[in-house]
Amino acid sequence: TVGDAVTAKFVPERPHSSRRKWLVVAGFLFFLIVAMAGGFWFWSRSGLSTAQSKGEPLSAPAATAGSFMLERTLTGHQGEVNAVTFSPDGKLLASASDDKTVKLWDLASGNLVQTLTGHGDDIFSVAFSPDGKLLVSGSKDKTIKLWDVASGRLRQTLAGHSGFVDSVAFSPDGKLLASGSDQAIKLWDVATGALRQTLIGHDKHRLSVASVAFSPDGKVLASGSGGYASIIYRASPAIPVDASIET
């Protein structure tokens, strides 16, 4: 009858029929998620393989503690590598070696850019100037050498230490160079190569000055050696620029 037909239209769905539909939808969504994840994995692996086959550097997310991975090994030195440093723009790496050379490497490609020769013995320290245009190296031959980064040309050789030059550092403004050696630190004028000061407080260390560093504002110089102590020097306008300072 008409009444029965109308009543049939409002009969609620059976519970097991609704549950079956949700199971079908859930299964479809699960399959879709798995397919998308698999496609992304395949795409990322194929991109990695392409980059490796072309010799391109591998990009990586920002590194966090414990997340570093080996990217490449730079070979070419014929002796122990004693010091490495990055250029301020992060594009070059300088390495100093017992083979009496400094090598400049392009970080993006890993290619050797320059080999700087001129020292007569092992090179213990190396540093870029703040603007990245100069490179300084300190050697067992008791000299400091200033190099032009772009051309690889030797700009100056600074002599005056009586022992191995174990450490070098530029001031933040790039105008001064500090070198650590025979229980003393020497400060040099970068523009002229003139010796500005000799700081001789390291007789208390009894050993060669192994490290030197300027504070960010350039007003404080710190040094350390094998004598189990660090010495701090503070710039003072009352001290003549050519004075020897004892502490």
Short mmCIF file of C-alpha atoms in Angstrom, two decimals:
data_model
loop_
_atom_site.label_atom_id
_atom_site.label_comp_id
_atom_site.label_asym_id
_atom_site.label_seq_id
_atom_site.Cartn_x
_atom_site.Cartn_y
_atom_site.Cartn_z
CA THR A 1 0.00 0.00 0.00
CA VAL A 2 0.99 3.68 -0.22
CA GLY A 3 1.36 3.90 3.55
CA ASP A 4 3.67 0.92 3.64
CA ALA A 5 5.82 2.41 0.82
CA VAL A 6 6.15 5.72 2.63
CA THR A 7 7.01 3.97 5.87
CA ALA A 8 9.71 1.92 4.11
CA LYS A 9 11.45 5.07 2.97
CA PHE A 10 12.12 6.07 6.58
CA VAL A 11 13.36 2.75 7.83
CA PRO A 12 16.90 3.45 9.28
CA GLU A 13 19.94 1.66 7.82
CA ARG A 14 21.05 -1.43 9.56
CA PRO A 15 24.16 -0.91 11.77
CA HIS A 16 26.25 -3.57 10.01
CA SER A 17 25.62 -1.91 6.61
CA SER A 18 26.93 1.50 7.86
CA ARG A 19 29.96 -0.15 9.45
CA ARG A 20 30.81 -1.89 6.19
CA LYS A 21 30.82 1.43 4.34
CA TRP A 22 33.17 3.04 6.88
CA LEU A 23 35.53 0.10 6.63
CA VAL A 24 35.64 0.51 2.86
CA VAL A 25 36.35 4.27 3.18
CA ALA A 26 39.02 3.69 5.84
CA GLY A 27 40.69 1.03 3.72
CA PHE A 28 40.74 3.32 0.71
CA LEU A 29 42.28 6.17 2.74
CA PHE A 30 44.95 3.83 4.16
CA PHE A 31 45.83 2.60 0.67
CA LEU A 32 46.05 6.20 -0.58
CA ILE A 33 48.41 7.23 2.25
CA VAL A 34 50.68 4.23 1.67
CA ALA A 35 50.77 4.92 -2.07
CA MET A 36 51.68 8.59 -1.52
CA ALA A 37 54.43 7.68 0.96
CA GLY A 38 55.85 5.11 -1.44
CA GLY A 39 55.82 7.60 -4.29
CA PHE A 40 57.62 10.22 -2.21
CA TRP A 41 60.26 7.69 -1.15
CA PHE A 42 60.84 6.63 -4.76
CA TRP A 43 61.08 10.27 -5.89
CA SER A 44 63.56 11.21 -3.16
CA ARG A 45 65.76 8.16 -3.84
CA SER A 46 65.79 8.80 -7.58
CA GLY A 47 66.78 12.43 -6.97
CA LEU A 48 69.57 11.32 -4.64
CA SER A 49 70.88 8.83 -7.20
CA THR A 50 70.84 11.49 -9.92
CA ALA A 51 72.80 13.94 -7.77
CA GLN A 52 75.34 11.26 -6.87
CA SER A 53 75.80 10.21 -10.51
CA LYS A 54 76.46 13.85 -11.46
CA GLY A 55 78.89 14.33 -8.59
CA GLU A 56 76.72 17.08 -7.10
CA PRO A 57 76.94 17.83 -3.37
CA LEU A 58 74.09 16.38 -1.36
CA SER A 59 71.74 18.91 0.18
CA ALA A 60 70.67 18.26 3.74
CA PRO A 61 68.37 19.83 6.31
CA ALA A 62 69.84 22.08 8.96
CA ALA A 63 72.17 19.98 11.07
CA THR A 64 71.33 19.25 14.68
CA ALA A 65 73.37 17.47 17.29
CA GLY A 66 74.24 14.00 16.09
CA SER A 67 72.90 14.50 12.55
CA PHE A 68 76.13 15.16 10.63
CA MET A 69 77.09 12.76 7.87
CA LEU A 70 80.20 12.35 5.73
CA GLU A 71 79.92 14.38 2.53
CA ARG A 72 83.38 14.05 1.00
CA THR A 73 87.05 13.56 1.78
CA LEU A 74 89.57 16.05 0.41
CA THR A 75 92.91 14.50 -0.48
CA GLY A 76 96.06 16.01 -1.94
CA HIS A 77 98.43 16.85 0.89
CA GLN A 78 101.62 14.81 1.23
CA GLY A 79 101.94 15.29 4.97
CA GLU A 80 99.86 15.64 8.13
CA VAL A 81 97.17 18.33 8.02
CA ASN A 82 97.74 20.53 11.07
CA ALA A 83 95.08 23.22 10.65
CA VAL A 84 91.90 23.96 8.71
CA THR A 85 89.71 27.04 8.51
CA PHE A 86 86.69 28.30 6.55
CA SER A 87 86.58 31.54 4.61
CA PRO A 88 84.12 34.11 6.03
CA ASP A 89 81.62 33.46 3.21
CA GLY A 90 81.85 29.71 3.74
CA LYS A 91 82.83 29.00 0.13
CA LEU A 92 86.47 28.03 0.68
CA LEU A 93 88.34 25.78 3.05
CA ALA A 94 92.05 26.29 3.74
CA SER A 95 94.21 23.41 4.99
CA ALA A 96 97.79 23.67 6.27
CA SER A 97 100.15 20.71 6.24
CA ASP A 98 103.54 19.29 7.09
CA ASP A 99 104.16 19.17 3.33
CA LYS A 100 104.96 22.93 3.56
CA THR A 101 101.84 23.96 1.61
CA VAL A 102 98.46 25.53 2.19
CA LYS A 103 95.66 24.29 -0.03
CA LEU A 104 92.43 26.14 -0.83
CA TRP A 105 89.39 23.98 -1.59
CA ASP A 106 86.03 24.87 -3.14
CA LEU A 107 83.43 23.52 -0.71
CA ALA A 108 80.61 23.23 -3.25
CA SER A 109 82.56 20.96 -5.60
CA GLY A 110 85.40 19.68 -3.41
CA ASN A 111 87.87 20.81 -6.09
CA LEU A 112 91.34 22.12 -5.28
CA VAL A 113 91.46 25.84 -6.11
CA GLN A 114 95.00 26.84 -5.12
CA THR A 115 98.16 25.37 -3.62
CA LEU A 116 100.19 28.01 -1.81
CA THR A 117 103.92 27.27 -1.64
CA GLY A 118 106.73 29.27 -0.07
CA HIS A 119 107.21 28.05 3.47
CA GLY A 120 110.40 26.13 4.18
CA ASP A 121 108.95 23.78 6.78
CA ASP A 122 105.77 22.39 8.36
CA ILE A 123 102.82 24.80 8.53
CA PHE A 124 101.04 24.81 11.89
CA SER A 125 98.36 27.51 11.61
CA VAL A 126 96.19 29.29 9.07
CA ALA A 127 93.49 31.99 9.16
CA PHE A 128 91.40 34.11 6.78
CA SER A 129 91.08 37.87 7.16
CA PRO A 130 87.57 39.06 8.12
CA ASP A 131 86.85 40.16 4.53
CA GLY A 132 88.17 36.86 3.13
CA LYS A 133 90.67 38.55 0.82
CA LEU A 134 93.82 37.56 2.72
CA LEU A 135 95.08 34.34 4.23
CA VAL A 136 97.82 34.09 6.84
CA SER A 137 99.92 31.04 7.66
CA GLY A 138 102.40 30.34 10.45
CA SER A 139 105.20 27.82 10.11
CA LYS A 140 107.93 25.82 11.74
CA ASP A 141 110.30 27.91 9.60
CA LYS A 142 109.65 30.77 12.12
CA THR A 143 107.88 32.99 9.58
CA ILE A 144 104.37 34.24 8.92
CA LYS A 145 103.18 34.61 5.35
CA LEU A 146 100.31 36.72 4.01
CA TRP A 147 98.65 35.48 0.82
CA ASP A 148 96.19 37.02 -1.63
CA VAL A 149 93.30 34.55 -1.73
CA ALA A 150 92.04 35.38 -5.23
CA SER A 151 95.39 35.00 -6.98
CA GLY A 152 97.31 32.80 -4.56
CA ARG A 153 100.14 35.35 -4.67
CA LEU A 154 102.44 35.80 -1.67
CA ARG A 155 101.93 39.34 -0.34
CA GLN A 156 104.39 39.49 2.55
CA THR A 157 106.68 37.39 4.72
CA LEU A 158 106.87 38.51 8.36
CA ALA A 159 109.95 37.43 10.32
CA GLY A 160 110.91 38.09 13.92
CA HIS A 161 110.02 35.07 16.01
CA SER A 162 112.85 32.91 17.28
CA GLY A 163 110.70 29.78 17.43
CA PHE A 164 108.00 27.93 15.50
CA VAL A 165 104.90 30.01 14.73
CA ASP A 166 102.13 27.88 16.22
CA SER A 167 99.16 30.25 16.01
CA VAL A 168 97.89 33.21 14.00
CA ALA A 169 94.74 35.35 14.14
CA PHE A 170 93.37 38.51 12.52
CA SER A 171 91.72 41.24 14.57
CA PRO A 172 87.99 41.70 13.78
CA ASP A 173 88.68 44.82 11.71
CA GLY A 174 91.44 43.04 9.77
CA LYS A 175 94.06 45.69 10.57
CA LEU A 176 96.13 43.68 13.06
CA LEU A 177 97.59 40.21 12.95
CA ALA A 178 98.61 38.29 16.08
CA SER A 179 101.14 35.47 15.95
CA GLY A 180 102.07 33.15 18.79
CA SER A 181 105.46 31.50 19.11
CA ASP A 182 108.48 31.45 21.43
CA GLN A 183 106.77 32.38 24.74
CA ALA A 184 105.69 35.61 23.05
CA ILE A 185 102.97 37.11 20.90
CA LYS A 186 103.73 39.60 18.15
CA LEU A 187 101.23 42.09 16.74
CA TRP A 188 101.71 43.11 13.12
CA ASP A 189 100.23 45.86 10.96
CA VAL A 190 98.53 44.01 8.11
CA ALA A 191 98.75 46.89 5.63
CA THR A 192 102.48 47.53 6.05
CA GLY A 193 103.82 44.35 7.63
CA ALA A 194 105.41 46.42 10.40
CA LEU A 195 105.80 44.92 13.87
CA ARG A 196 103.55 46.87 16.24
CA GLN A 197 104.06 45.16 19.61
CA THR A 198 105.68 42.18 21.28
CA LEU A 199 103.82 40.73 24.25
CA ILE A 200 106.26 38.72 26.34
CA GLY A 201 104.15 37.60 29.28
CA HIS A 202 104.34 34.01 28.16
CA ASP A 203 107.58 33.35 30.01
CA LYS A 204 105.11 32.26 32.68
CA HIS A 205 103.88 29.55 30.30
CA ARG A 206 107.44 28.32 29.70
CA LEU A 207 106.29 26.89 26.38
CA SER A 208 105.40 28.18 22.93
CA VAL A 209 102.14 30.07 22.51
CA ALA A 210 99.79 27.47 21.03
CA SER A 211 96.73 29.67 20.42
CA VAL A 212 95.74 33.31 20.09
CA ALA A 213 92.31 34.89 19.65
CA PHE A 214 90.82 38.39 19.54
CA SER A 215 87.55 39.26 21.24
CA PRO A 216 84.68 40.25 18.88
CA ASP A 217 85.28 43.96 19.54
CA GLY A 218 89.06 43.59 19.06
CA LYS A 219 89.86 45.11 22.45
CA VAL A 220 90.97 41.92 24.17
CA LEU A 221 93.53 39.35 23.07
CA ALA A 222 93.68 35.91 24.69
CA SER A 223 96.47 33.36 24.43
CA GLY A 224 97.22 29.91 25.71
CA SER A 225 100.11 27.49 25.80
CA GLY A 226 101.33 24.26 27.29
CA GLY A 227 101.92 25.93 30.63
CA TYR A 228 98.35 25.17 31.79
CA ALA A 229 97.28 28.82 31.73
CA SER A 230 95.68 31.44 29.52
CA ILE A 231 96.80 35.06 29.46
CA ILE A 232 94.53 37.99 28.67
CA TYR A 233 95.77 41.26 27.15
CA ARG A 234 93.53 44.32 26.94
CA ALA A 235 94.10 47.20 24.53
CA SER A 236 95.19 50.41 26.25
CA PRO A 237 95.71 53.80 24.59
CA ALA A 238 98.34 54.54 27.24
CA ILE A 239 100.69 51.89 25.85
CA PRO A 240 102.89 52.93 22.87
CA VAL A 241 102.24 50.84 19.79
CA ASP A 242 105.86 49.72 19.63
CA ALA A 243 106.13 48.73 23.29
CA SER A 244 107.03 45.32 24.65
CA ILE A 245 104.57 44.34 27.36
CA GLU A 246 105.52 42.13 30.27
CA THR A 247 102.88 40.63 32.56
#
